[in-house]
């Protein structure tokens, strides 16, 4: 079984500040890890994914995440927050096979203050 | 040229009614899913089809019946709607080689009165 835990259901940062959204996973097989973003009244859009290659993964909109096996973590960061980053962020895990389920964390609502 | 499209986008109906949501993907994927997002934004998998064959069937009331006429389409029919069925239903698709990455539709918001 696989699961993810997102620490902090709400994160608030100032524009220009560092964004750090935390995600820890549990998996009995080597995991494939994802971060998705959901803007209001829209579907989920892939930010980035880890698929057992480089442990530091760069995604869209300046986001990146680092896979740390020893800490079972896959935290999402962005050096400088922009107002347009305000959204719901979901960490997810799968076993990477077609037909496998993508299991999501409970989401983190990011607020960016001017 | 929408990749994963769902219809309708909004659905308001009375308790006890039956309704359907349709999903189509033009990505050439062979696996499709239905996810339910509740009012707290939690996403839960409901069903998955691979090449028209049901491969994931979570603990969902049997009032929910998915159908996949071909690998590009996945529909969801809901009988005897209840208040608790109010949610946003997302269709998603993927295929071999995508490492489990899902491509999502924009969601269908169902409100049961």
mmCIF file with all atom_site columns, C-alpha atoms in Angstrom:
data_model
loop_
_atom_site.group_PDB
_atom_site.id
_atom_site.type_symbol
_atom_site.label_atom_id
_atom_site.label_alt_id
_atom_site.label_comp_id
_atom_site.label_asym_id
_atom_site.label_entity_id
_atom_site.label_seq_id
_atom_site.pdbx_PDB_ins_code
_atom_site.Cartn_x
_atom_site.Cartn_y
_atom_site.Cartn_z
_atom_site.occupancy
_atom_site.B_iso_or_equiv
_atom_site.pdbx_formal_charge
_atom_site.auth_seq_id
_atom_site.auth_comp_id
_atom_site.auth_asym_id
_atom_site.auth_atom_id
_atom_site.pdbx_PDB_model_num
ATOM 1   C CA . UNK A 1 1   ? 0.000   0.000  0.000   1.00 0.00 ? 1   UNK A CA 1
ATOM 2   C CA . UNK A 1 2   ? 1.099   3.528  -0.683  1.00 0.00 ? 2   UNK A CA 1
ATOM 3   C CA . UNK A 1 3   ? 0.226   6.783  1.028   1.00 0.00 ? 3   UNK A CA 1
ATOM 4   C CA . UNK A 1 4   ? 1.320   10.388 1.296   1.00 0.00 ? 4   UNK A CA 1
ATOM 5   C CA . UNK A 1 5   ? 1.041   12.894 4.096   1.00 0.00 ? 5   UNK A CA 1
ATOM 6   C CA . UNK A 1 6   ? 1.137   16.594 3.451   1.00 0.00 ? 6   UNK A CA 1
ATOM 7   C CA . UNK A 1 7   ? 2.147   18.571 6.504   1.00 0.00 ? 7   UNK A CA 1
ATOM 8   C CA . UNK A 1 8   ? 0.079   21.710 6.801   1.00 0.00 ? 8   UNK A CA 1
ATOM 9   C CA . UNK A 1 9   ? -3.289  22.077 5.149   1.00 0.00 ? 9   UNK A CA 1
ATOM 10  C CA . UNK A 1 10  ? -2.720  25.824 4.810   1.00 0.00 ? 10  UNK A CA 1
ATOM 11  C CA . UNK A 1 11  ? 0.527   27.668 4.109   1.00 0.00 ? 11  UNK A CA 1
ATOM 12  C CA . UNK A 1 12  ? 0.739   31.425 3.849   1.00 0.00 ? 12  UNK A CA 1
ATOM 13  C CA . UNK A 1 13  ? 3.742   33.308 2.480   1.00 0.00 ? 13  UNK A CA 1
ATOM 14  C CA . UNK A 1 14  ? 4.521   36.829 1.367   1.00 0.00 ? 14  UNK A CA 1
ATOM 15  C CA . UNK A 1 15  ? 5.123   37.629 -2.258  1.00 0.00 ? 15  UNK A CA 1
ATOM 16  C CA . UNK A 1 16  ? 8.812   37.101 -2.982  1.00 0.00 ? 16  UNK A CA 1
ATOM 17  C CA . UNK A 1 17  ? 9.331   34.737 -0.035  1.00 0.00 ? 17  UNK A CA 1
ATOM 18  C CA . UNK A 1 18  ? 10.395  31.107 -0.186  1.00 0.00 ? 18  UNK A CA 1
ATOM 19  C CA . UNK A 1 19  ? 7.641   28.553 -0.711  1.00 0.00 ? 19  UNK A CA 1
ATOM 20  C CA . UNK A 1 20  ? 8.048   25.199 1.056   1.00 0.00 ? 20  UNK A CA 1
ATOM 21  C CA . UNK A 1 21  ? 5.289   22.607 0.921   1.00 0.00 ? 21  UNK A CA 1
ATOM 22  C CA . UNK A 1 22  ? 6.003   19.374 2.753   1.00 0.00 ? 22  UNK A CA 1
ATOM 23  C CA . UNK A 1 23  ? 5.199   15.862 1.623   1.00 0.00 ? 23  UNK A CA 1
ATOM 24  C CA . UNK A 1 24  ? 6.166   12.515 3.154   1.00 0.00 ? 24  UNK A CA 1
ATOM 25  C CA . UNK A 1 25  ? 5.376   9.224  1.512   1.00 0.00 ? 25  UNK A CA 1
ATOM 26  C CA . UNK A 1 26  ? 5.027   5.589  2.435   1.00 0.00 ? 26  UNK A CA 1
ATOM 27  C CA . UNK A 1 27  ? 5.570   2.889  -0.169  1.00 0.00 ? 27  UNK A CA 1
ATOM 28  C CA . UNK A 1 28  ? 6.539   -0.782 -0.173  1.00 0.00 ? 28  UNK A CA 1
ATOM 29  C CA . UNK A 1 29  ? 8.033   -0.453 -3.663  1.00 0.00 ? 29  UNK A CA 1
ATOM 30  C CA . UNK A 1 30  ? 10.213  2.264  -5.209  1.00 0.00 ? 30  UNK A CA 1
ATOM 31  C CA . UNK A 1 31  ? 7.803   5.157  -5.525  1.00 0.00 ? 31  UNK A CA 1
ATOM 32  C CA . UNK A 1 32  ? 6.953   7.466  -8.343  1.00 0.00 ? 32  UNK A CA 1
ATOM 33  C CA . UNK A 1 33  ? 6.128   10.854 -6.823  1.00 0.00 ? 33  UNK A CA 1
ATOM 34  C CA . UNK A 1 34  ? 4.201   13.784 -8.195  1.00 0.00 ? 34  UNK A CA 1
ATOM 35  C CA . UNK A 1 35  ? 3.147   17.293 -7.342  1.00 0.00 ? 35  UNK A CA 1
ATOM 36  C CA . UNK A 1 36  ? -0.035  18.615 -8.901  1.00 0.00 ? 36  UNK A CA 1
ATOM 37  C CA . UNK A 1 37  ? -1.531  22.105 -8.678  1.00 0.00 ? 37  UNK A CA 1
ATOM 38  C CA . UNK A 1 38  ? -5.223  22.943 -8.759  1.00 0.00 ? 38  UNK A CA 1
ATOM 39  C CA . UNK A 1 39  ? -6.376  26.481 -9.413  1.00 0.00 ? 39  UNK A CA 1
ATOM 40  C CA . UNK A 1 40  ? -9.929  27.421 -8.382  1.00 0.00 ? 40  UNK A CA 1
ATOM 41  C CA . UNK A 1 41  ? -12.621 25.660 -10.402 1.00 0.00 ? 41  UNK A CA 1
ATOM 42  C CA . UNK A 1 42  ? -10.080 23.878 -12.549 1.00 0.00 ? 42  UNK A CA 1
ATOM 43  C CA . UNK A 1 43  ? -8.653  20.398 -12.926 1.00 0.00 ? 43  UNK A CA 1
ATOM 44  C CA . UNK A 1 44  ? -5.279  19.204 -11.694 1.00 0.00 ? 44  UNK A CA 1
ATOM 45  C CA . UNK A 1 45  ? -2.144  20.167 -13.582 1.00 0.00 ? 45  UNK A CA 1
ATOM 46  C CA . UNK A 1 46  ? 1.167   18.370 -13.208 1.00 0.00 ? 46  UNK A CA 1
ATOM 47  C CA . UNK A 1 47  ? 3.927   20.525 -11.692 1.00 0.00 ? 47  UNK A CA 1
ATOM 48  C CA . UNK A 1 48  ? 6.676   17.917 -11.629 1.00 0.00 ? 48  UNK A CA 1
ATOM 49  C CA . UNK A 1 49  ? 7.364   14.234 -11.148 1.00 0.00 ? 49  UNK A CA 1
ATOM 50  C CA . UNK A 1 50  ? 10.064  11.938 -9.775  1.00 0.00 ? 50  UNK A CA 1
ATOM 51  C CA . UNK A 1 51  ? 10.487  8.658  -11.597 1.00 0.00 ? 51  UNK A CA 1
ATOM 52  C CA . UNK A 1 52  ? 13.718  7.212  -10.152 1.00 0.00 ? 52  UNK A CA 1
ATOM 53  C CA . UNK A 1 53  ? 16.100  9.351  -12.180 1.00 0.00 ? 53  UNK A CA 1
ATOM 54  C CA . UNK A 1 54  ? 17.607  12.547 -10.737 1.00 0.00 ? 54  UNK A CA 1
ATOM 55  C CA . UNK A 1 55  ? 16.615  13.169 -7.126  1.00 0.00 ? 55  UNK A CA 1
ATOM 56  C CA . UNK A 1 56  ? 16.253  16.926 -7.683  1.00 0.00 ? 56  UNK A CA 1
ATOM 57  C CA . UNK A 1 57  ? 13.371  17.484 -10.032 1.00 0.00 ? 57  UNK A CA 1
ATOM 58  C CA . UNK A 1 58  ? 12.574  20.770 -11.724 1.00 0.00 ? 58  UNK A CA 1
ATOM 59  C CA . UNK A 1 59  ? 9.054   21.555 -12.794 1.00 0.00 ? 59  UNK A CA 1
ATOM 60  C CA . UNK A 1 60  ? 6.986   24.295 -14.305 1.00 0.00 ? 60  UNK A CA 1
ATOM 61  C CA . UNK A 1 61  ? 6.593   27.817 -12.947 1.00 0.00 ? 61  UNK A CA 1
ATOM 62  C CA . UNK A 1 62  ? 9.930   27.724 -11.096 1.00 0.00 ? 62  UNK A CA 1
ATOM 63  C CA . UNK A 1 63  ? 9.010   24.895 -8.717  1.00 0.00 ? 63  UNK A CA 1
ATOM 64  C CA . UNK A 1 64  ? 11.324  22.059 -7.798  1.00 0.00 ? 64  UNK A CA 1
ATOM 65  C CA . UNK A 1 65  ? 11.284  19.115 -5.433  1.00 0.00 ? 65  UNK A CA 1
ATOM 66  C CA . UNK A 1 66  ? 13.913  16.843 -3.969  1.00 0.00 ? 66  UNK A CA 1
ATOM 67  C CA . UNK A 1 67  ? 13.436  13.131 -3.401  1.00 0.00 ? 67  UNK A CA 1
ATOM 68  C CA . UNK A 1 68  ? 15.051  12.047 -0.126  1.00 0.00 ? 68  UNK A CA 1
ATOM 69  C CA . UNK A 1 69  ? 14.749  8.330  0.393   1.00 0.00 ? 69  UNK A CA 1
ATOM 70  C CA . UNK A 1 70  ? 16.265  8.394  3.888   1.00 0.00 ? 70  UNK A CA 1
ATOM 71  C CA . UNK A 1 71  ? 13.617  10.856 5.003   1.00 0.00 ? 71  UNK A CA 1
ATOM 72  C CA . UNK A 1 72  ? 10.824  9.451  2.790   1.00 0.00 ? 72  UNK A CA 1
ATOM 73  C CA . UNK A 1 73  ? 10.176  13.019 1.722   1.00 0.00 ? 73  UNK A CA 1
ATOM 74  C CA . UNK A 1 74  ? 9.433   14.895 -1.485  1.00 0.00 ? 74  UNK A CA 1
ATOM 75  C CA . UNK A 1 75  ? 9.072   18.531 -0.449  1.00 0.00 ? 75  UNK A CA 1
ATOM 76  C CA . UNK A 1 76  ? 8.121   21.185 -2.996  1.00 0.00 ? 76  UNK A CA 1
ATOM 77  C CA . UNK A 1 77  ? 9.967   24.507 -3.077  1.00 0.00 ? 77  UNK A CA 1
ATOM 78  C CA . UNK A 1 78  ? 10.056  27.741 -5.007  1.00 0.00 ? 78  UNK A CA 1
ATOM 79  C CA . UNK A 1 79  ? 12.600  30.446 -4.178  1.00 0.00 ? 79  UNK A CA 1
ATOM 80  C CA . UNK A 1 80  ? 10.286  33.403 -4.673  1.00 0.00 ? 80  UNK A CA 1
ATOM 81  C CA . UNK A 1 81  ? 6.506   33.247 -4.437  1.00 0.00 ? 81  UNK A CA 1
ATOM 82  C CA . UNK A 1 82  ? 4.316   35.045 -6.921  1.00 0.00 ? 82  UNK A CA 1
ATOM 83  C CA . UNK A 1 83  ? 0.699   36.026 -6.443  1.00 0.00 ? 83  UNK A CA 1
ATOM 84  C CA . UNK A 1 84  ? -0.253  33.650 -9.254  1.00 0.00 ? 84  UNK A CA 1
ATOM 85  C CA . UNK A 1 85  ? 1.089   30.712 -7.210  1.00 0.00 ? 85  UNK A CA 1
ATOM 86  C CA . UNK A 1 86  ? -1.930  30.857 -4.891  1.00 0.00 ? 86  UNK A CA 1
ATOM 87  C CA . UNK A 1 87  ? -3.664  27.497 -5.367  1.00 0.00 ? 87  UNK A CA 1
ATOM 88  C CA . UNK A 1 88  ? -4.184  24.038 -3.883  1.00 0.00 ? 88  UNK A CA 1
ATOM 89  C CA . UNK A 1 89  ? -1.168  21.740 -4.147  1.00 0.00 ? 89  UNK A CA 1
ATOM 90  C CA . UNK A 1 90  ? -1.342  17.964 -4.040  1.00 0.00 ? 90  UNK A CA 1
ATOM 91  C CA . UNK A 1 91  ? 1.440   15.472 -3.519  1.00 0.00 ? 91  UNK A CA 1
ATOM 92  C CA . UNK A 1 92  ? 0.791   12.012 -4.942  1.00 0.00 ? 92  UNK A CA 1
ATOM 93  C CA . UNK A 1 93  ? 2.443   8.589  -5.149  1.00 0.00 ? 93  UNK A CA 1
ATOM 94  C CA . UNK A 1 94  ? 2.142   5.613  -7.479  1.00 0.00 ? 94  UNK A CA 1
ATOM 95  C CA . UNK A 1 95  ? 4.122   2.487  -8.285  1.00 0.00 ? 95  UNK A CA 1
ATOM 96  C CA . UNK A 1 96  ? 4.678   3.804  -11.792 1.00 0.00 ? 96  UNK A CA 1
ATOM 97  C CA . UNK A 1 97  ? 2.898   1.100  -13.721 1.00 0.00 ? 97  UNK A CA 1
ATOM 98  C CA . UNK A 1 98  ? 0.138   1.759  -16.206 1.00 0.00 ? 98  UNK A CA 1
ATOM 99  C CA . UNK A 1 99  ? -3.135  0.992  -14.529 1.00 0.00 ? 99  UNK A CA 1
ATOM 100 C CA . UNK A 1 100 ? -1.804  1.678  -11.064 1.00 0.00 ? 100 UNK A CA 1
ATOM 101 C CA . UNK A 1 101 ? -3.576  4.068  -8.789  1.00 0.00 ? 101 UNK A CA 1
ATOM 102 C CA . UNK A 1 102 ? -2.321  7.541  -8.007  1.00 0.00 ? 102 UNK A CA 1
ATOM 103 C CA . UNK A 1 103 ? -2.822  8.121  -4.293  1.00 0.00 ? 103 UNK A CA 1
ATOM 104 C CA . UNK A 1 104 ? -3.091  11.742 -3.238  1.00 0.00 ? 104 UNK A CA 1
ATOM 105 C CA . UNK A 1 105 ? -2.313  13.606 -0.069  1.00 0.00 ? 105 UNK A CA 1
ATOM 106 C CA . UNK A 1 106 ? -4.942  15.835 1.466   1.00 0.00 ? 106 UNK A CA 1
ATOM 107 C CA . UNK A 1 107 ? -3.667  18.946 -0.240  1.00 0.00 ? 107 UNK A CA 1
ATOM 108 C CA . UNK A 1 108 ? -2.085  22.195 0.916   1.00 0.00 ? 108 UNK A CA 1
ATOM 109 C CA . UNK A 1 109 ? -3.746  25.509 0.231   1.00 0.00 ? 109 UNK A CA 1
ATOM 110 C CA . UNK A 1 110 ? -1.080  28.096 -0.574  1.00 0.00 ? 110 UNK A CA 1
ATOM 111 C CA . UNK A 1 111 ? -1.926  31.732 0.047   1.00 0.00 ? 111 UNK A CA 1
ATOM 112 C CA . UNK A 1 112 ? 0.410   34.464 -1.217  1.00 0.00 ? 112 UNK A CA 1
ATOM 113 C CA . UNK A 1 113 ? 0.126   37.821 0.510   1.00 0.00 ? 113 UNK A CA 1
ATOM 114 C CA . UNK A 1 114 ? 1.121   41.066 -1.214  1.00 0.00 ? 114 UNK A CA 1
ATOM 115 C CA . UNK B 2 1   ? -8.183  20.205 -28.931 1.00 0.00 ? 1   UNK B CA 1
ATOM 116 C CA . UNK B 2 2   ? -8.888  19.534 -25.236 1.00 0.00 ? 2   UNK B CA 1
ATOM 117 C CA . UNK B 2 3   ? -6.981  16.464 -24.052 1.00 0.00 ? 3   UNK B CA 1
ATOM 118 C CA . UNK B 2 4   ? -9.422  15.122 -21.439 1.00 0.00 ? 4   UNK B CA 1
ATOM 119 C CA . UNK B 2 5   ? -12.915 16.545 -21.674 1.00 0.00 ? 5   UNK B CA 1
ATOM 120 C CA . UNK B 2 6   ? -15.851 15.986 -19.367 1.00 0.00 ? 6   UNK B CA 1
ATOM 121 C CA . UNK B 2 7   ? -19.515 16.832 -19.777 1.00 0.00 ? 7   UNK B CA 1
ATOM 122 C CA . UNK B 2 8   ? -21.392 18.355 -18.189 1.00 0.00 ? 8   UNK B CA 1
ATOM 123 C CA . UNK B 2 9   ? -19.189 20.720 -16.226 1.00 0.00 ? 9   UNK B CA 1
ATOM 124 C CA . UNK B 2 10  ? -21.984 21.553 -13.796 1.00 0.00 ? 10  UNK B CA 1
ATOM 125 C CA . UNK B 2 11  ? -24.921 19.394 -12.770 1.00 0.00 ? 11  UNK B CA 1
ATOM 126 C CA . UNK B 2 12  ? -27.638 20.348 -10.287 1.00 0.00 ? 12  UNK B CA 1
ATOM 127 C CA . UNK B 2 13  ? -30.307 17.776 -9.536  1.00 0.00 ? 13  UNK B CA 1
ATOM 128 C CA . UNK B 2 14  ? -32.752 16.511 -6.943  1.00 0.00 ? 14  UNK B CA 1
ATOM 129 C CA . UNK B 2 15  ? -32.247 13.607 -4.553  1.00 0.00 ? 15  UNK B CA 1
ATOM 130 C CA . UNK B 2 16  ? -33.384 10.333 -6.024  1.00 0.00 ? 16  UNK B CA 1
ATOM 131 C CA . UNK B 2 17  ? -32.665 11.255 -9.630  1.00 0.00 ? 17  UNK B CA 1
ATOM 132 C CA . UNK B 2 18  ? -30.299 9.392  -11.965 1.00 0.00 ? 18  UNK B CA 1
ATOM 133 C CA . UNK B 2 19  ? -27.543 11.245 -13.795 1.00 0.00 ? 19  UNK B CA 1
ATOM 134 C CA . UNK B 2 20  ? -24.558 10.557 -16.029 1.00 0.00 ? 20  UNK B CA 1
ATOM 135 C CA . UNK B 2 21  ? -21.203 12.192 -16.592 1.00 0.00 ? 21  UNK B CA 1
ATOM 136 C CA . UNK B 2 22  ? -19.225 11.564 -19.755 1.00 0.00 ? 22  UNK B CA 1
ATOM 137 C CA . UNK B 2 23  ? -15.487 11.662 -20.349 1.00 0.00 ? 23  UNK B CA 1
ATOM 138 C CA . UNK B 2 24  ? -13.443 11.490 -23.520 1.00 0.00 ? 24  UNK B CA 1
ATOM 139 C CA . UNK B 2 25  ? -9.685  11.644 -24.041 1.00 0.00 ? 25  UNK B CA 1
ATOM 140 C CA . UNK B 2 26  ? -7.876  12.244 -27.326 1.00 0.00 ? 26  UNK B CA 1
ATOM 141 C CA . UNK B 2 27  ? -4.390  11.457 -26.024 1.00 0.00 ? 27  UNK B CA 1
ATOM 142 C CA . UNK B 2 28  ? -4.347  7.869  -27.231 1.00 0.00 ? 28  UNK B CA 1
ATOM 143 C CA . UNK B 2 29  ? -4.141  6.616  -23.625 1.00 0.00 ? 29  UNK B CA 1
ATOM 144 C CA . UNK B 2 30  ? -5.290  3.145  -22.656 1.00 0.00 ? 30  UNK B CA 1
ATOM 145 C CA . UNK B 2 31  ? -6.203  3.694  -19.006 1.00 0.00 ? 31  UNK B CA 1
ATOM 146 C CA . UNK B 2 32  ? -8.895  5.967  -17.615 1.00 0.00 ? 32  UNK B CA 1
ATOM 147 C CA . UNK B 2 33  ? -10.032 6.837  -14.100 1.00 0.00 ? 33  UNK B CA 1
ATOM 148 C CA . UNK B 2 34  ? -12.774 8.457  -12.101 1.00 0.00 ? 34  UNK B CA 1
ATOM 149 C CA . UNK B 2 35  ? -11.800 10.374 -8.988  1.00 0.00 ? 35  UNK B CA 1
ATOM 150 C CA . UNK B 2 36  ? -14.121 12.067 -6.514  1.00 0.00 ? 36  UNK B CA 1
ATOM 151 C CA . UNK B 2 37  ? -13.107 15.316 -4.826  1.00 0.00 ? 37  UNK B CA 1
ATOM 152 C CA . UNK B 2 38  ? -15.109 16.165 -1.739  1.00 0.00 ? 38  UNK B CA 1
ATOM 153 C CA . UNK B 2 39  ? -15.791 19.544 -0.173  1.00 0.00 ? 39  UNK B CA 1
ATOM 154 C CA . UNK B 2 40  ? -12.478 19.376 1.716   1.00 0.00 ? 40  UNK B CA 1
ATOM 155 C CA . UNK B 2 41  ? -10.638 18.917 -1.591  1.00 0.00 ? 41  UNK B CA 1
ATOM 156 C CA . UNK B 2 42  ? -9.702  15.311 -0.785  1.00 0.00 ? 42  UNK B CA 1
ATOM 157 C CA . UNK B 2 43  ? -9.255  13.211 -3.946  1.00 0.00 ? 43  UNK B CA 1
ATOM 158 C CA . UNK B 2 44  ? -10.337 9.588  -3.828  1.00 0.00 ? 44  UNK B CA 1
ATOM 159 C CA . UNK B 2 45  ? -10.090 7.076  -6.637  1.00 0.00 ? 45  UNK B CA 1
ATOM 160 C CA . UNK B 2 46  ? -13.341 5.391  -7.602  1.00 0.00 ? 46  UNK B CA 1
ATOM 161 C CA . UNK B 2 47  ? -12.736 3.327  -10.729 1.00 0.00 ? 47  UNK B CA 1
ATOM 162 C CA . UNK B 2 48  ? -10.149 2.606  -13.370 1.00 0.00 ? 48  UNK B CA 1
ATOM 163 C CA . UNK B 2 49  ? -10.423 0.959  -16.784 1.00 0.00 ? 49  UNK B CA 1
ATOM 164 C CA . UNK B 2 50  ? -7.594  -0.366 -18.911 1.00 0.00 ? 50  UNK B CA 1
ATOM 165 C CA . UNK B 2 51  ? -8.540  -1.038 -22.531 1.00 0.00 ? 51  UNK B CA 1
ATOM 166 C CA . UNK B 2 52  ? -12.220 -1.209 -21.560 1.00 0.00 ? 52  UNK B CA 1
ATOM 167 C CA . UNK B 2 53  ? -11.566 -3.648 -18.717 1.00 0.00 ? 53  UNK B CA 1
ATOM 168 C CA . UNK B 2 54  ? -12.352 -2.660 -15.117 1.00 0.00 ? 54  UNK B CA 1
ATOM 169 C CA . UNK B 2 55  ? -9.126  -2.896 -13.112 1.00 0.00 ? 55  UNK B CA 1
ATOM 170 C CA . UNK B 2 56  ? -9.786  -0.759 -10.041 1.00 0.00 ? 56  UNK B CA 1
ATOM 171 C CA . UNK B 2 57  ? -13.099 -0.743 -8.221  1.00 0.00 ? 57  UNK B CA 1
ATOM 172 C CA . UNK B 2 58  ? -12.866 0.945  -4.874  1.00 0.00 ? 58  UNK B CA 1
ATOM 173 C CA . UNK B 2 59  ? -15.457 0.685  -2.138  1.00 0.00 ? 59  UNK B CA 1
ATOM 174 C CA . UNK B 2 60  ? -18.091 2.708  -3.914  1.00 0.00 ? 60  UNK B CA 1
ATOM 175 C CA . UNK B 2 61  ? -21.864 2.277  -3.533  1.00 0.00 ? 61  UNK B CA 1
ATOM 176 C CA . UNK B 2 62  ? -23.273 0.150  -6.324  1.00 0.00 ? 62  UNK B CA 1
ATOM 177 C CA . UNK B 2 63  ? -25.450 3.115  -7.290  1.00 0.00 ? 63  UNK B CA 1
ATOM 178 C CA . UNK B 2 64  ? -22.325 4.204  -9.179  1.00 0.00 ? 64  UNK B CA 1
ATOM 179 C CA . UNK B 2 65  ? -21.785 2.327  -12.422 1.00 0.00 ? 65  UNK B CA 1
ATOM 180 C CA . UNK B 2 66  ? -18.929 3.131  -14.782 1.00 0.00 ? 66  UNK B CA 1
ATOM 181 C CA . UNK B 2 67  ? -18.904 2.133  -18.438 1.00 0.00 ? 67  UNK B CA 1
ATOM 182 C CA . UNK B 2 68  ? -16.115 2.242  -20.975 1.00 0.00 ? 68  UNK B CA 1
ATOM 183 C CA . UNK B 2 69  ? -17.422 1.708  -24.519 1.00 0.00 ? 69  UNK B CA 1
ATOM 184 C CA . UNK B 2 70  ? -13.885 2.077  -25.879 1.00 0.00 ? 70  UNK B CA 1
ATOM 185 C CA . UNK B 2 71  ? -10.514 3.067  -24.487 1.00 0.00 ? 71  UNK B CA 1
ATOM 186 C CA . UNK B 2 72  ? -11.069 6.740  -25.311 1.00 0.00 ? 72  UNK B CA 1
ATOM 187 C CA . UNK B 2 73  ? -14.322 7.036  -23.358 1.00 0.00 ? 73  UNK B CA 1
ATOM 188 C CA . UNK B 2 74  ? -15.326 6.472  -19.760 1.00 0.00 ? 74  UNK B CA 1
ATOM 189 C CA . UNK B 2 75  ? -18.756 7.346  -18.450 1.00 0.00 ? 75  UNK B CA 1
ATOM 190 C CA . UNK B 2 76  ? -20.158 7.393  -14.932 1.00 0.00 ? 76  UNK B CA 1
ATOM 191 C CA . UNK B 2 77  ? -23.800 6.758  -14.210 1.00 0.00 ? 77  UNK B CA 1
ATOM 192 C CA . UNK B 2 78  ? -25.218 7.431  -10.765 1.00 0.00 ? 78  UNK B CA 1
ATOM 193 C CA . UNK B 2 79  ? -28.602 6.073  -9.659  1.00 0.00 ? 79  UNK B CA 1
ATOM 194 C CA . UNK B 2 80  ? -30.794 7.336  -6.841  1.00 0.00 ? 80  UNK B CA 1
ATOM 195 C CA . UNK B 2 81  ? -28.645 10.347 -6.071  1.00 0.00 ? 81  UNK B CA 1
ATOM 196 C CA . UNK B 2 82  ? -28.067 11.263 -2.422  1.00 0.00 ? 82  UNK B CA 1
ATOM 197 C CA . UNK B 2 83  ? -26.953 14.500 -0.771  1.00 0.00 ? 83  UNK B CA 1
ATOM 198 C CA . UNK B 2 84  ? -23.566 12.952 -0.019  1.00 0.00 ? 84  UNK B CA 1
ATOM 199 C CA . UNK B 2 85  ? -22.905 12.431 -3.704  1.00 0.00 ? 85  UNK B CA 1
ATOM 200 C CA . UNK B 2 86  ? -22.406 16.171 -4.092  1.00 0.00 ? 86  UNK B CA 1
ATOM 201 C CA . UNK B 2 87  ? -18.772 16.583 -5.135  1.00 0.00 ? 87  UNK B CA 1
ATOM 202 C CA . UNK B 2 88  ? -16.529 17.299 -8.077  1.00 0.00 ? 88  UNK B CA 1
ATOM 203 C CA . UNK B 2 89  ? -15.881 14.231 -10.207 1.00 0.00 ? 89  UNK B CA 1
ATOM 204 C CA . UNK B 2 90  ? -12.659 14.159 -12.178 1.00 0.00 ? 90  UNK B CA 1
ATOM 205 C CA . UNK B 2 91  ? -11.853 11.973 -15.128 1.00 0.00 ? 91  UNK B CA 1
ATOM 206 C CA . UNK B 2 92  ? -8.188  11.206 -15.808 1.00 0.00 ? 92  UNK B CA 1
ATOM 207 C CA . UNK B 2 93  ? -6.155  9.115  -18.215 1.00 0.00 ? 93  UNK B CA 1
ATOM 208 C CA . UNK B 2 94  ? -2.682  7.666  -18.627 1.00 0.00 ? 94  UNK B CA 1
ATOM 209 C CA . UNK B 2 95  ? -0.775  5.041  -20.544 1.00 0.00 ? 95  UNK B CA 1
ATOM 210 C CA . UNK B 2 96  ? 2.285   2.832  -20.393 1.00 0.00 ? 96  UNK B CA 1
ATOM 211 C CA . UNK B 2 97  ? 5.468   4.862  -20.211 1.00 0.00 ? 97  UNK B CA 1
ATOM 212 C CA . UNK B 2 98  ? 3.988   7.786  -18.331 1.00 0.00 ? 98  UNK B CA 1
ATOM 213 C CA . UNK B 2 99  ? 5.200   6.475  -14.991 1.00 0.00 ? 99  UNK B CA 1
ATOM 214 C CA . UNK B 2 100 ? 1.750   6.709  -13.497 1.00 0.00 ? 100 UNK B CA 1
ATOM 215 C CA . UNK B 2 101 ? 1.331   10.376 -14.420 1.00 0.00 ? 101 UNK B CA 1
ATOM 216 C CA . UNK B 2 102 ? -2.334  11.203 -14.837 1.00 0.00 ? 102 UNK B CA 1
ATOM 217 C CA . UNK B 2 103 ? -3.859  13.774 -17.164 1.00 0.00 ? 103 UNK B CA 1
ATOM 218 C CA . UNK B 2 104 ? -7.005  15.278 -15.689 1.00 0.00 ? 104 UNK B CA 1
ATOM 219 C CA . UNK B 2 105 ? -10.170 16.748 -17.080 1.00 0.00 ? 105 UNK B CA 1
ATOM 220 C CA . UNK B 2 106 ? -11.558 19.966 -15.656 1.00 0.00 ? 106 UNK B CA 1
ATOM 221 C CA . UNK B 2 107 ? -14.063 18.213 -13.453 1.00 0.00 ? 107 UNK B CA 1
ATOM 222 C CA . UNK B 2 108 ? -17.833 17.894 -13.242 1.00 0.00 ? 108 UNK B CA 1
ATOM 223 C CA . UNK B 2 109 ? -19.378 19.594 -10.231 1.00 0.00 ? 109 UNK B CA 1
ATOM 224 C CA . UNK B 2 110 ? -22.435 17.656 -9.065  1.00 0.00 ? 110 UNK B CA 1
ATOM 225 C CA . UNK B 2 111 ? -24.830 19.297 -6.619  1.00 0.00 ? 111 UNK B CA 1
ATOM 226 C CA . UNK B 2 112 ? -27.643 17.209 -5.170  1.00 0.00 ? 112 UNK B CA 1
ATOM 227 C CA . UNK B 2 113 ? -30.477 19.171 -3.553  1.00 0.00 ? 113 UNK B CA 1
#
